Coordinates of C-alpha atoms in Angstrom, one line a residue:
E21 CA -0.6 0.1 0.2
E22 CA 2.6 2.0 1.2
N23 CA 4.8 1.6 -2.4
G24 CA 1.5 2.6 -4.5
H25 CA 0.8 5.3 -2.6
Q26 CA 4.8 6.3 -3.5
N27 CA 4.0 5.5 -7.1
K28 CA 1.0 7.8 -7.4
R29 CA 3.1 10.6 -5.9
F30 CA 6.0 9.7 -8.2
K31 CA 3.8 9.4 -11.1
R32 CA 2.0 13.4 -10.3
D33 CA 5.7 14.7 -10.0
A34 CA 5.9 13.4 -13.0
D35 CA 3.2 14.9 -14.5
A36 CA 3.9 17.8 -13.6
D37 CA 7.8 17.6 -14.8
N38 CA 6.9 16.3 -18.5
A39 CA 3.8 19.1 -18.5
E40 CA 6.5 22.1 -17.7
D41 CA 9.0 19.9 -20.5
Q42 CA 5.9 20.5 -23.0
T43 CA 5.6 24.0 -22.4
K44 CA 9.5 24.9 -22.7
K45 CA 8.9 22.2 -26.0
L46 CA 6.5 25.2 -27.5
P47 CA 8.0 28.2 -28.9
K48 CA 7.9 31.6 -27.9
R49 CA 5.8 33.7 -29.8
K50 CA 5.6 37.9 -29.9
I51 CA 1.8 39.3 -28.8
V52 CA -0.4 41.5 -28.9
L53 CA -3.3 41.3 -26.0
L54 CA -6.3 43.7 -26.2
M55 CA -7.5 44.7 -22.9
A56 CA -9.9 46.6 -21.1
Y57 CA -10.2 47.8 -17.3
S58 CA -12.1 49.3 -14.5
G59 CA -8.8 51.2 -13.0
K60 CA -10.3 52.4 -9.4
G61 CA -8.2 51.5 -6.8
Y62 CA -5.2 51.0 -8.4
H63 CA -2.0 53.8 -9.0
G64 CA -2.4 53.3 -12.7
M65 CA -1.0 50.7 -15.8
Q66 CA 2.3 50.7 -14.9
R67 CA 4.1 48.2 -12.6
N68 CA 6.2 49.6 -9.8
V69 CA 8.6 47.0 -9.2
G70 CA 9.2 46.0 -5.7
S71 CA 7.0 48.8 -5.0
S72 CA 3.7 46.4 -3.5
Q73 CA 1.8 48.9 -1.4
F74 CA 0.2 50.5 -4.8
K75 CA -1.6 48.2 -6.8
T76 CA -1.5 48.4 -10.3
I77 CA -3.2 46.9 -13.4
E78 CA 0.4 45.4 -13.8
D79 CA 0.3 44.0 -11.3
D80 CA -2.8 41.8 -12.0
L81 CA -2.5 40.8 -15.3
V82 CA 1.9 39.3 -15.3
S83 CA 0.3 37.3 -12.0
A84 CA -2.2 35.7 -14.3
L85 CA 0.3 35.2 -16.9
V86 CA 2.2 33.2 -14.6
Q87 CA -0.3 31.1 -13.0
S88 CA -2.1 30.7 -16.7
G89 CA 1.8 29.6 -17.8
C90 CA 2.2 31.6 -21.1
I91 CA 5.1 32.7 -19.1
P92 CA 8.1 31.0 -17.1
E93 CA 7.5 32.8 -13.6
N94 CA 11.3 34.7 -13.5
H95 CA 9.6 36.8 -16.1
G96 CA 7.4 37.7 -13.8
E97 CA 10.2 39.0 -11.4
D98 CA 12.1 40.7 -14.8
M99 CA 9.4 42.3 -17.2
K100 CA 12.0 42.8 -20.0
K101 CA 13.3 38.5 -20.0
M102 CA 9.6 39.4 -21.8
S103 CA 10.0 41.7 -24.4
F104 CA 6.4 43.7 -22.4
Q105 CA 6.2 47.1 -23.4
R106 CA 2.4 48.8 -22.5
C107 CA 1.1 51.1 -25.4
A108 CA -0.2 53.9 -22.5
R109 CA 0.6 54.0 -19.2
T110 CA -2.9 55.2 -17.5
D111 CA -3.1 57.8 -14.6
K112 CA -4.0 56.0 -11.2
G113 CA -8.1 55.3 -11.5
V114 CA -7.6 55.9 -14.9
S115 CA -9.3 53.0 -16.8
A116 CA -9.3 51.5 -20.0
A117 CA -11.6 49.9 -22.9
G118 CA -9.0 49.3 -25.7
Q119 CA -5.5 48.4 -24.5
I120 CA -2.8 46.8 -25.5
V121 CA 0.4 45.4 -24.1
S122 CA 2.9 43.2 -26.3
L123 CA 5.3 40.4 -25.0
K124 CA 6.5 37.0 -26.1
V125 CA 4.4 33.9 -24.3
W126 CA 4.2 30.5 -25.2
L127 CA 1.0 30.3 -27.1
I128 CA -0.8 27.6 -24.4
D129 CA -3.9 25.9 -26.0
D130 CA -7.3 28.0 -24.6
I131 CA -4.5 31.4 -23.5
L132 CA -7.4 34.5 -24.0
E133 CA -9.6 31.5 -20.9
K134 CA -6.9 31.4 -19.1
I135 CA -5.7 33.9 -18.6
N136 CA -8.5 35.4 -18.1
N137 CA -9.5 32.9 -15.1
H138 CA -6.8 34.1 -12.9
L139 CA -8.3 37.8 -13.5
P140 CA -11.0 39.7 -11.2
S141 CA -13.5 39.7 -13.4
H142 CA -12.6 43.7 -14.3
I143 CA -9.9 43.6 -15.9
R144 CA -10.6 41.6 -19.1
I145 CA -8.7 40.1 -22.2
L146 CA -10.7 40.2 -24.9
G147 CA -8.1 39.9 -27.8
L148 CA -5.1 38.5 -28.8
K149 CA -2.8 39.2 -32.5
R150 CA 0.4 37.4 -33.2
V151 CA 2.4 40.4 -34.1
T152 CA 6.2 40.8 -35.9
G153 CA 8.9 40.0 -34.0
G154 CA 10.1 43.2 -33.8
F155 CA 7.0 44.3 -32.1
N156 CA 6.9 47.4 -29.6
S157 CA 3.5 48.3 -29.0
K158 CA 4.4 52.2 -27.4
N159 CA 6.4 52.8 -30.4
K160 CA 4.4 51.3 -33.2
C161 CA 1.5 53.3 -31.8
D162 CA 0.9 56.2 -34.2
A163 CA -2.5 57.2 -31.5
R164 CA -4.2 57.3 -28.9
T165 CA -8.0 58.0 -28.6
Y166 CA -9.5 58.5 -24.9
S167 CA -12.7 59.7 -23.9
Y168 CA -13.8 62.0 -21.0
M169 CA -17.3 61.4 -19.1
L170 CA -18.3 63.8 -17.0
P171 CA -21.9 65.6 -15.7
T172 CA -22.8 68.3 -17.7
F173 CA -23.4 69.7 -14.9
A174 CA -19.1 70.7 -15.0
F175 CA -20.6 73.3 -17.2
A176 CA -23.3 75.1 -16.3
H177 CA -22.1 78.4 -15.3
K178 CA -21.1 80.2 -12.1
D179 CA -23.5 83.2 -12.3
H180 CA -26.4 82.6 -14.1
D181 CA -26.8 78.7 -14.6
V182 CA -28.3 75.8 -11.2
Q183 CA -25.0 73.9 -10.0
E184 CA -26.9 70.6 -9.1
E185 CA -27.8 67.2 -10.6
V186 CA -31.0 68.9 -12.3
Y187 CA -28.9 70.7 -14.7
R188 CA -29.4 70.2 -19.0
L189 CA -26.5 71.0 -21.1
D190 CA -28.9 73.6 -23.6
R191 CA -27.8 73.4 -27.1
E192 CA -25.5 76.8 -27.5
T193 CA -24.0 75.6 -23.9
L194 CA -22.2 72.7 -26.1
E195 CA -21.4 74.2 -29.0
K196 CA -19.4 77.2 -26.7
V197 CA -17.9 73.7 -25.4
N198 CA -16.9 72.1 -29.0
K199 CA -15.6 75.4 -30.4
L200 CA -13.3 75.6 -27.4
L201 CA -12.6 72.0 -27.4
A202 CA -11.6 72.9 -31.3
C203 CA -9.3 75.3 -30.7
Y204 CA -6.5 72.1 -29.6
K205 CA -6.3 70.7 -32.9
G206 CA -3.0 70.9 -34.2
T207 CA 0.4 70.9 -32.8
H208 CA 0.8 73.7 -29.6
N209 CA 2.8 73.9 -26.9
F210 CA 1.6 71.8 -24.0
H211 CA 4.5 73.1 -21.2
N212 CA 1.3 74.7 -19.3
F213 CA -1.1 71.8 -19.1
T214 CA 1.9 68.4 -16.8
S215 CA 4.5 69.1 -14.6
Q216 CA 8.0 69.3 -14.4
K217 CA 8.6 70.6 -18.9
G218 CA 9.9 74.2 -19.3
P219 CA 8.4 75.9 -22.6
K220 CA 11.9 75.5 -24.5
D221 CA 11.0 71.7 -23.9
P222 CA 10.8 70.6 -27.5
S223 CA 8.3 67.4 -25.7
A224 CA 5.8 69.4 -24.8
K225 CA 5.5 70.0 -28.6
R226 CA 2.3 67.2 -29.1
Y227 CA -0.3 67.0 -32.1
I228 CA -4.1 66.9 -31.7
M229 CA -5.8 65.8 -34.3
E230 CA -9.3 65.8 -33.0
M231 CA -11.2 66.8 -30.4
Y232 CA -14.9 67.3 -29.2
C233 CA -17.8 66.5 -26.7
G234 CA -20.7 65.0 -27.6
E235 CA -24.5 64.4 -27.3
P236 CA -25.4 64.2 -23.2
F237 CA -26.8 62.2 -22.3
V238 CA -29.3 61.1 -18.5
R239 CA -28.3 58.2 -16.2
E240 CA -29.9 57.9 -13.0
N241 CA -31.2 61.3 -13.8
V242 CA -28.1 63.1 -13.7
E243 CA -27.4 63.9 -17.4
F244 CA -23.7 63.1 -19.1
A245 CA -21.3 63.4 -21.8
V246 CA -18.2 62.3 -23.0
I247 CA -15.9 63.9 -24.2
K248 CA -13.5 62.3 -27.1
V249 CA -9.5 63.1 -27.4
K250 CA -7.3 62.2 -30.6
G251 CA -3.7 63.0 -30.4
Q252 CA 0.0 60.9 -31.1
S253 CA 0.5 61.1 -28.0
F254 CA -0.3 62.9 -24.4
M255 CA 1.3 63.4 -21.2
M256 CA 0.9 63.4 -17.6
H257 CA -2.1 65.2 -16.6
Q258 CA -2.3 66.5 -20.3
I259 CA -5.6 65.9 -21.2
R260 CA -7.5 66.6 -17.6
K261 CA -5.5 69.7 -17.7
M262 CA -6.7 70.6 -21.2
I263 CA -11.0 70.1 -20.1
G264 CA -10.5 71.6 -17.0
L265 CA -9.6 74.4 -18.7
V266 CA -12.5 74.3 -21.1
I267 CA -14.5 73.8 -18.4
A268 CA -13.1 76.7 -15.9
I269 CA -13.5 79.1 -19.2
V270 CA -17.0 77.9 -19.5
K271 CA -18.0 78.2 -16.5
G272 CA -16.9 82.5 -16.0
Y273 CA -13.8 82.0 -14.2
A274 CA -11.1 82.1 -17.4
D275 CA -10.9 84.5 -20.1
E276 CA -11.6 82.8 -23.9
S277 CA -7.7 84.8 -24.3
I278 CA -6.1 81.8 -21.3
L279 CA -6.1 78.9 -23.9
Q280 CA -3.5 81.2 -26.4
R281 CA -1.9 82.7 -23.7
S282 CA -1.5 79.2 -22.1
W283 CA 0.9 77.8 -25.3
G284 CA 3.1 81.1 -24.9
D285 CA 5.8 80.7 -22.4
E286 CA 4.5 82.1 -19.3
K287 CA 4.1 80.2 -16.8
V288 CA -0.1 79.8 -16.5
D289 CA -2.2 78.6 -13.4
V290 CA -4.1 75.5 -15.4
P291 CA -6.4 73.3 -13.5
K292 CA -6.4 69.6 -13.4
A293 CA -10.4 67.8 -13.9
P294 CA -10.5 64.4 -11.6
G295 CA -9.1 61.5 -13.1
L296 CA -12.6 59.4 -12.5
G297 CA -13.6 60.0 -16.0
L298 CA -10.4 58.7 -18.0
V299 CA -11.2 56.5 -20.6
L300 CA -8.3 55.3 -23.1
E301 CA -10.4 54.1 -25.6
R302 CA -8.6 53.1 -28.5
V303 CA -5.2 52.9 -29.7
H304 CA -4.0 52.7 -33.9
F305 CA -1.3 51.3 -35.5
E306 CA -2.5 53.3 -39.6
K307 CA 2.1 52.8 -40.0
Y308 CA 2.3 48.9 -39.4
N309 CA -1.1 47.8 -40.6
K310 CA -0.2 49.4 -43.8
R311 CA 3.2 47.4 -43.8
F312 CA 2.3 44.2 -41.9
G313 CA -1.5 43.9 -42.0
N314 CA -1.6 43.0 -45.5
D315 CA 1.5 40.5 -45.8
G316 CA 0.1 37.0 -45.8
L317 CA 1.8 36.0 -41.9
H318 CA 0.1 38.9 -39.8
E319 CA -3.5 40.6 -39.5
P320 CA -4.1 44.0 -39.1
L321 CA -4.3 45.6 -35.6
E322 CA -7.5 46.0 -35.8
W323 CA -10.2 45.2 -33.5
T324 CA -13.8 45.1 -35.3
E325 CA -14.8 41.8 -33.7
E326 CA -14.1 42.7 -30.5
M327 CA -16.6 45.8 -30.8
E328 CA -19.2 44.3 -29.3
K329 CA -17.4 42.4 -26.3
I330 CA -15.5 46.4 -25.5
A331 CA -19.4 47.9 -25.7
V332 CA -20.2 45.1 -22.9
F333 CA -17.0 45.9 -20.6
K334 CA -17.7 49.4 -20.9
E335 CA -21.7 48.9 -19.8
Q336 CA -20.8 46.8 -16.6
Y337 CA -17.8 47.2 -15.4
I338 CA -16.3 51.1 -16.2
Y339 CA -20.1 53.1 -16.7
P340 CA -21.6 52.2 -13.3
T341 CA -17.9 52.3 -11.5
I342 CA -17.7 56.9 -13.1
I343 CA -21.3 56.9 -12.5
N344 CA -21.6 55.1 -8.7
T345 CA -18.0 56.7 -7.6
E346 CA -19.4 60.4 -8.4
R347 CA -22.6 59.7 -6.8
E348 CA -20.8 58.7 -3.5
E349 CA -17.9 60.6 -4.0
K350 CA -18.7 63.7 -5.5
S351 CA -15.1 64.2 -7.0
M352 CA -16.1 67.0 -9.9
V353 CA -18.7 68.9 -7.3
N354 CA -15.5 69.0 -4.8
W355 CA -13.0 69.6 -7.6
L356 CA -15.6 72.8 -9.3
N357 CA -15.8 74.6 -5.9
T358 CA -11.6 75.0 -5.8
L359 CA -12.2 76.4 -9.4
S360 CA -12.8 79.7 -7.4
I361 CA -9.6 79.7 -5.8
H362 CA -7.3 79.9 -8.9
D363 CA -5.9 83.2 -10.4
F364 CA -7.3 83.0 -14.3
S365 CA -6.1 86.6 -15.3
S366 CA -2.6 86.9 -14.2
S367 CA 0.7 84.6 -14.7
V368 CA 2.0 82.3 -12.4
V369 CA 5.4 84.5 -11.1
E370 CA 3.2 87.7 -10.5
M371 CA 0.8 85.2 -8.0
Q372 CA 3.8 84.3 -6.4
A373 CA 4.9 87.6 -6.5
N374 CA 1.9 89.2 -4.8
N375 CA 2.0 86.0 -2.2
K376 CA 5.1 87.4 -1.2
N377 CA 4.4 90.5 -0.6
S378 CA 1.2 90.3 1.3
K379 CA 3.3 87.7 3.8

């Protein structure tokens, strides 16, 4: 009987070893994964190795990749080993409906199902495609599209509109919002829309392809609208500041001329809208698709078949999180109350001088 138990144990160990050997015989392939996630409770997308107190989306993803058996454990500790690259580094609390990561994996059977089995329900892998060996999702990306969902009372004029959830956006205000958002199109120096970049830093120049606010809609008695912005690439907090400044103008705190001033050399006080409503909608690979999309070996990085899954995920996880968090934590209401503190008429240098004098 004892021998029987021992034999079973040896057999079990041998099976485990065989499974590992089988995996090791599988060729490693460069792939991209299409990801959707609700970012609430996470400190952004990018993993901070060695810092476990701030949980990121990539912490959960890498753990699922190891547990599902498509990367070896040591690759989880050093992500360079699997040539891992994310397309966009979403900030704390920001969600994504179409994030792309590229990496090398063992192409095991039912790979998507196995990875998703080890992920929480608010993070899903919705698609997978093979790509060229040298593919890097960050460098090969031509443009990124973000959306920003906000309650429309954010656009209520401070002096003559109701400031509460009963507010409804009228046609004239929506047209004004869209006129201002369209000013961002083209190439501008966005040094005032991020931290740690000076006016002479060439990397502060960014190209915006489109920016507009869609038709408002009502959810749970609150009216919301979604702003879409497509640009080559964005700096930290850039979109939130772009939207924050437009809100300040529409509400009557700042003059329209501040937009032109903000692209000049002087330091302008630009308010940063809350992160809650920001969603990475999709990433674009137009140049890559032209070159490799129809070469007979690789597919174009278009996700037409996955669009329905993306829409369902947004309805299930992203929109309810934004709406419920807004109602419970009132992040937009609290932020709007801080707009009066900003000094939009003078530059930051003048403000600092005034503060010194008053002290």
